[in-house]
Amino acid sequence: MPRTGRPTDDPKTLNTRIRFSEGDVQKLDYCCKVLGLTKAEVIRQGIEEMYQKAQKQK
């Protein structure tokens, strides 16, 4: 079966599972709605922001 979707230089092959509170889910959904992003995109941007913050503290 041929692969579907667009080719990418950064394939997303790993999965992780996260437990959220109801408040966390509401905040995530709000961000997705207002910013027009997927949940994965919002989470990735949050990780990048925290990574940059951590790098500055080094």
Tab-separated table of C-alpha atoms in Angstrom:
chain	number	residue	atom	x	y	z
A	1	MET	CA	0.000	0.000	0.000
A	2	PRO	CA	1.485	3.394	-0.969
A	3	ARG	CA	2.090	6.002	1.696
A	4	THR	CA	-0.423	8.825	1.838
A	5	GLY	CA	-0.034	12.441	2.869
A	6	ARG	CA	2.573	15.041	2.105
A	7	PRO	CA	6.261	14.199	2.333
A	8	THR	CA	7.999	15.842	5.288
A	9	ASP	CA	11.521	16.468	6.523
A	10	ASP	CA	10.317	15.932	10.101
A	11	PRO	CA	8.131	12.809	10.210
A	12	LYS	CA	6.066	12.349	13.363
A	13	THR	CA	6.669	8.657	14.112
A	14	LEU	CA	6.580	8.656	17.920
A	15	ASN	CA	3.512	8.640	20.142
A	16	THR	CA	3.095	9.612	23.771
A	17	ARG	CA	0.181	9.593	26.154
A	18	ILE	CA	-0.635	12.492	28.481
A	19	ARG	CA	-3.140	12.725	31.316
A	20	PHE	CA	-4.969	16.052	31.503
A	21	SER	CA	-7.374	17.572	33.974
A	22	GLU	CA	-10.690	18.887	32.679
A	23	GLY	CA	-9.319	22.432	33.050
A	24	ASP	CA	-6.247	21.578	30.966
A	25	VAL	CA	-8.454	20.166	28.201
A	26	GLN	CA	-10.636	23.279	28.232
A	27	LYS	CA	-7.555	25.506	27.934
A	28	LEU	CA	-6.152	23.388	25.108
A	29	ASP	CA	-9.457	23.419	23.226
A	30	TYR	CA	-9.709	27.205	23.696
A	31	CYS	CA	-6.194	27.711	22.293
A	32	CYS	CA	-7.002	25.492	19.318
A	33	LYS	CA	-10.188	27.412	18.566
A	34	VAL	CA	-8.706	30.905	18.946
A	35	LEU	CA	-5.389	30.172	17.219
A	36	GLY	CA	-6.779	27.861	14.527
A	37	LEU	CA	-4.273	25.133	15.370
A	38	THR	CA	-4.559	21.424	16.088
A	39	LYS	CA	-4.025	20.076	19.591
A	40	ALA	CA	-0.710	18.596	18.475
A	41	GLU	CA	0.441	21.950	17.071
A	42	VAL	CA	-0.455	23.802	20.279
A	43	ILE	CA	1.367	21.198	22.381
A	44	ARG	CA	4.442	21.263	20.092
A	45	GLN	CA	4.584	25.063	20.286
A	46	GLY	CA	4.315	24.874	24.068
A	47	ILE	CA	7.184	22.386	24.174
A	48	GLU	CA	9.288	24.636	21.940
A	49	GLU	CA	8.547	27.666	24.141
A	50	MET	CA	9.566	25.795	27.293
A	51	TYR	CA	12.663	24.406	25.561
A	52	GLN	CA	13.771	27.925	24.606
A	53	LYS	CA	13.146	29.084	28.188
A	54	ALA	CA	15.219	26.187	29.555
A	55	GLN	CA	18.053	26.963	27.142
A	56	LYS	CA	18.246	30.532	28.449
A	57	GLN	CA	18.649	29.249	32.011
A	58	LYS	CA	21.663	27.119	31.094
